[in-house]
PDB file of C-alpha atoms in Angstrom:
ATOM      1  CA  UNK A1201      95.799 -73.298  64.616  1.00 75.00           C
ATOM      2  CA  UNK A1202      95.957 -72.916  68.515  1.00 87.00           C
ATOM      3  CA  UNK A1203      92.929 -74.426  70.090  1.00 89.00           C
ATOM      4  CA  UNK A1204      92.516 -70.779  72.218  1.00 90.00           C
ATOM      5  CA  UNK A1205      91.979 -69.055  68.560  1.00 89.00           C
ATOM      6  CA  UNK A1206      89.679 -71.689  67.390  1.00 87.00           C
ATOM      7  CA  UNK A1207      87.471 -71.288  70.718  1.00 89.00           C
ATOM      8  CA  UNK A1208      87.475 -67.485  70.375  1.00 90.00           C
ATOM      9  CA  UNK A1209      86.173 -67.809  66.711  1.00 87.00           C
ATOM     10  CA  UNK A1210      83.536 -70.588  67.591  1.00 86.00           C
ATOM     11  CA  UNK A1211      82.292 -68.016  71.004  1.00 90.00           C
ATOM     12  CA  UNK A1212      82.362 -65.119  68.235  1.00 88.00           C
ATOM     13  CA  UNK A1213      80.467 -66.826  65.397  1.00 85.00           C
ATOM     14  CA  UNK A1214      77.826 -68.532  68.227  1.00 83.00           C
ATOM     15  CA  UNK A1215      77.367 -64.808  69.499  1.00 85.00           C
ATOM     16  CA  UNK A1216      76.973 -63.601  66.261  1.00 79.00           C
ATOM     17  CA  UNK A1217      74.415 -66.308  64.472  1.00 77.00           C
ATOM     18  CA  UNK A1218      72.418 -65.686  67.854  1.00 80.00           C
ATOM     19  CA  UNK A1219      71.779 -61.690  67.380  1.00 85.00           C
ATOM     20  CA  UNK A1220      69.377 -60.906  65.231  1.00 86.00           C
ATOM     21  CA  UNK A1221      70.090 -58.775  62.316  1.00 88.00           C
ATOM     22  CA  UNK A1222      68.219 -55.985  60.503  1.00 89.00           C
ATOM     23  CA  UNK A1223      66.200 -58.749  58.557  1.00 89.00           C
ATOM     24  CA  UNK A1224      65.201 -60.344  61.628  1.00 89.00           C
ATOM     25  CA  UNK A1225      64.423 -56.751  63.264  1.00 90.00           C
ATOM     26  CA  UNK A1226      62.658 -55.496  60.350  1.00 92.00           C
ATOM     27  CA  UNK A1227      60.091 -58.678  60.158  1.00 92.00           C
ATOM     28  CA  UNK A1228      59.280 -58.466  63.851  1.00 93.00           C
ATOM     29  CA  UNK A1229      58.494 -54.487  63.523  1.00 94.00           C
ATOM     30  CA  UNK A1230      56.440 -55.003  60.466  1.00 95.00           C
ATOM     31  CA  UNK A1231      54.772 -57.867  62.391  1.00 95.00           C
ATOM     32  CA  UNK A1232      54.317 -55.777  65.491  1.00 95.00           C
ATOM     33  CA  UNK A1233      53.077 -52.553  63.638  1.00 95.00           C
ATOM     34  CA  UNK A1234      51.055 -53.936  60.904  1.00 96.00           C
ATOM     35  CA  UNK A1235      50.258 -57.283  61.742  1.00 95.00           C
ATOM     36  CA  UNK A1236      50.805 -61.230  60.520  1.00 96.00           C
ATOM     37  CA  UNK A1237      50.076 -60.750  56.843  1.00 96.00           C
ATOM     38  CA  UNK A1238      52.555 -57.760  56.003  1.00 95.00           C
ATOM     39  CA  UNK A1239      55.185 -59.429  58.404  1.00 94.00           C
ATOM     40  CA  UNK A1240      54.612 -62.548  56.751  1.00 95.00           C
ATOM     41  CA  UNK A1241      55.034 -60.976  52.799  1.00 95.00           C
ATOM     42  CA  UNK A1242      58.246 -59.033  54.438  1.00 94.00           C
ATOM     43  CA  UNK A1243      59.880 -62.357  55.181  1.00 92.00           C
ATOM     44  CA  UNK A1244      59.068 -63.709  52.004  1.00 94.00           C
ATOM     45  CA  UNK A1245      60.611 -60.738  50.720  1.00 93.00           C
ATOM     46  CA  UNK A1246      63.829 -60.971  52.386  1.00 90.00           C
ATOM     47  CA  UNK A1247      63.669 -64.805  51.522  1.00 90.00           C
ATOM     48  CA  UNK A1248      63.363 -64.386  48.043  1.00 92.00           C
ATOM     49  CA  UNK A1249      66.026 -61.771  47.899  1.00 90.00           C
ATOM     50  CA  UNK A1250      68.528 -64.031  49.883  1.00 86.00           C
ATOM     51  CA  UNK A1251      68.064 -66.327  47.269  1.00 89.00           C
ATOM     52  CA  UNK A1252      68.689 -64.763  44.384  1.00 88.00           C
ATOM     53  CA  UNK A1253      71.466 -62.904  45.727  1.00 84.00           C
ATOM     54  CA  UNK A1254      73.043 -66.660  47.120  1.00 84.00           C
ATOM     55  CA  UNK A1255      72.349 -67.890  43.478  1.00 85.00           C
ATOM     56  CA  UNK A1256      73.785 -65.035  41.890  1.00 80.00           C
ATOM     57  CA  UNK A1257      76.955 -65.707  44.399  1.00 78.00           C
ATOM     58  CA  UNK A1258      77.159 -69.297  43.322  1.00 76.00           C
ATOM     59  CA  UNK A1259      76.907 -68.356  39.711  1.00 78.00           C
ATOM     60  CA  UNK A1260      80.229 -65.670  39.534  1.00 79.00           C
ATOM     61  CA  UNK A1261      78.502 -62.501  39.817  1.00 71.00           C
ATOM     62  CA  UNK A1262      80.965 -61.555  42.204  1.00 72.00           C
ATOM     63  CA  UNK A1263      83.755 -62.339  39.558  1.00 79.00           C
ATOM     64  CA  UNK A1264      82.165 -60.512  36.510  1.00 76.00           C
ATOM     65  CA  UNK A1265      81.586 -57.424  38.979  1.00 72.00           C
ATOM     66  CA  UNK A1266      85.377 -57.246  39.702  1.00 76.00           C
ATOM     67  CA  UNK A1267      86.456 -57.604  36.227  1.00 81.00           C
ATOM     68  CA  UNK A1268      83.665 -55.079  34.949  1.00 84.00           C
ATOM     69  CA  UNK A1269      84.277 -52.136  37.766  1.00 85.00           C
ATOM     70  CA  UNK A1270      82.117 -49.663  36.032  1.00 87.00           C
ATOM     71  CA  UNK A1271      79.325 -52.041  35.896  1.00 82.00           C
ATOM     72  CA  UNK A1272      80.093 -52.423  39.781  1.00 82.00           C
ATOM     73  CA  UNK A1273      80.276 -49.124  40.300  1.00 88.00           C
ATOM     74  CA  UNK A1274      76.981 -48.358  38.632  1.00 90.00           C
ATOM     75  CA  UNK A1275      75.154 -50.601  40.398  1.00 87.00           C
ATOM     76  CA  UNK A1276      76.783 -49.100  44.094  1.00 91.00           C
ATOM     77  CA  UNK A1277      75.211 -45.642  42.585  1.00 95.00           C
ATOM     78  CA  UNK A1278      71.457 -47.158  41.332  1.00 96.00           C
ATOM     79  CA  UNK A1279      71.531 -48.954  44.966  1.00 94.00           C
ATOM     80  CA  UNK A1280      72.473 -45.836  46.710  1.00 96.00           C
ATOM     81  CA  UNK A1281      69.820 -43.919  44.595  1.00 96.00           C
ATOM     82  CA  UNK A1282      66.920 -46.512  45.343  1.00 96.00           C
ATOM     83  CA  UNK A1283      67.552 -46.136  49.024  1.00 95.00           C
ATOM     84  CA  UNK A1284      67.310 -42.426  48.516  1.00 96.00           C
ATOM     85  CA  UNK A1285      64.375 -42.889  47.384  1.00 95.00           C
ATOM     86  CA  UNK A1286      63.057 -45.030  49.746  1.00 94.00           C
ATOM     87  CA  UNK A1287      63.365 -42.623  52.414  1.00 93.00           C
ATOM     88  CA  UNK A1288      62.092 -39.623  50.573  1.00 94.00           C
ATOM     89  CA  UNK A1289      59.093 -41.710  50.168  1.00 93.00           C
ATOM     90  CA  UNK A1290      59.189 -42.728  54.068  1.00 92.00           C
ATOM     91  CA  UNK A1291      59.127 -39.286  55.094  1.00 92.00           C
ATOM     92  CA  UNK A1292      56.231 -38.100  52.745  1.00 93.00           C
ATOM     93  CA  UNK A1293      54.361 -40.999  53.667  1.00 90.00           C
ATOM     94  CA  UNK A1294      54.938 -39.748  57.777  1.00 86.00           C
ATOM     95  CA  UNK A1295      54.291 -36.734  56.807  1.00 86.00           C
ATOM     96  CA  UNK A1296      50.773 -37.247  54.991  1.00 87.00           C
ATOM     97  CA  UNK A1297      50.193 -39.227  58.193  1.00 82.00           C
ATOM     98  CA  UNK A1298      50.419 -36.637  60.645  1.00 82.00           C
ATOM     99  CA  UNK A1299      47.990 -34.560  58.636  1.00 68.00           C
TER     100      UNK A1299
END
């Protein structure tokens, strides 16, 4: 690999590593809006989910899902339905807060 390519990769990787992602923004936003304890809970929830995700990846869940495509599609739809449910719940809570 040419040195220029490696250097470009290194610069890009460092820039991405220093950029806060959605999880960091969620924890900071929760802390600003609700205080330390809810932010700590959000952080612990994200860390727990990451641990489960990493363990599942290490155990070969990706290979299993690739072999069982219908299961993967079902998980996608379940995840999408959950996100819709979270959105509707958030909109309802906002409308109740307004009065």
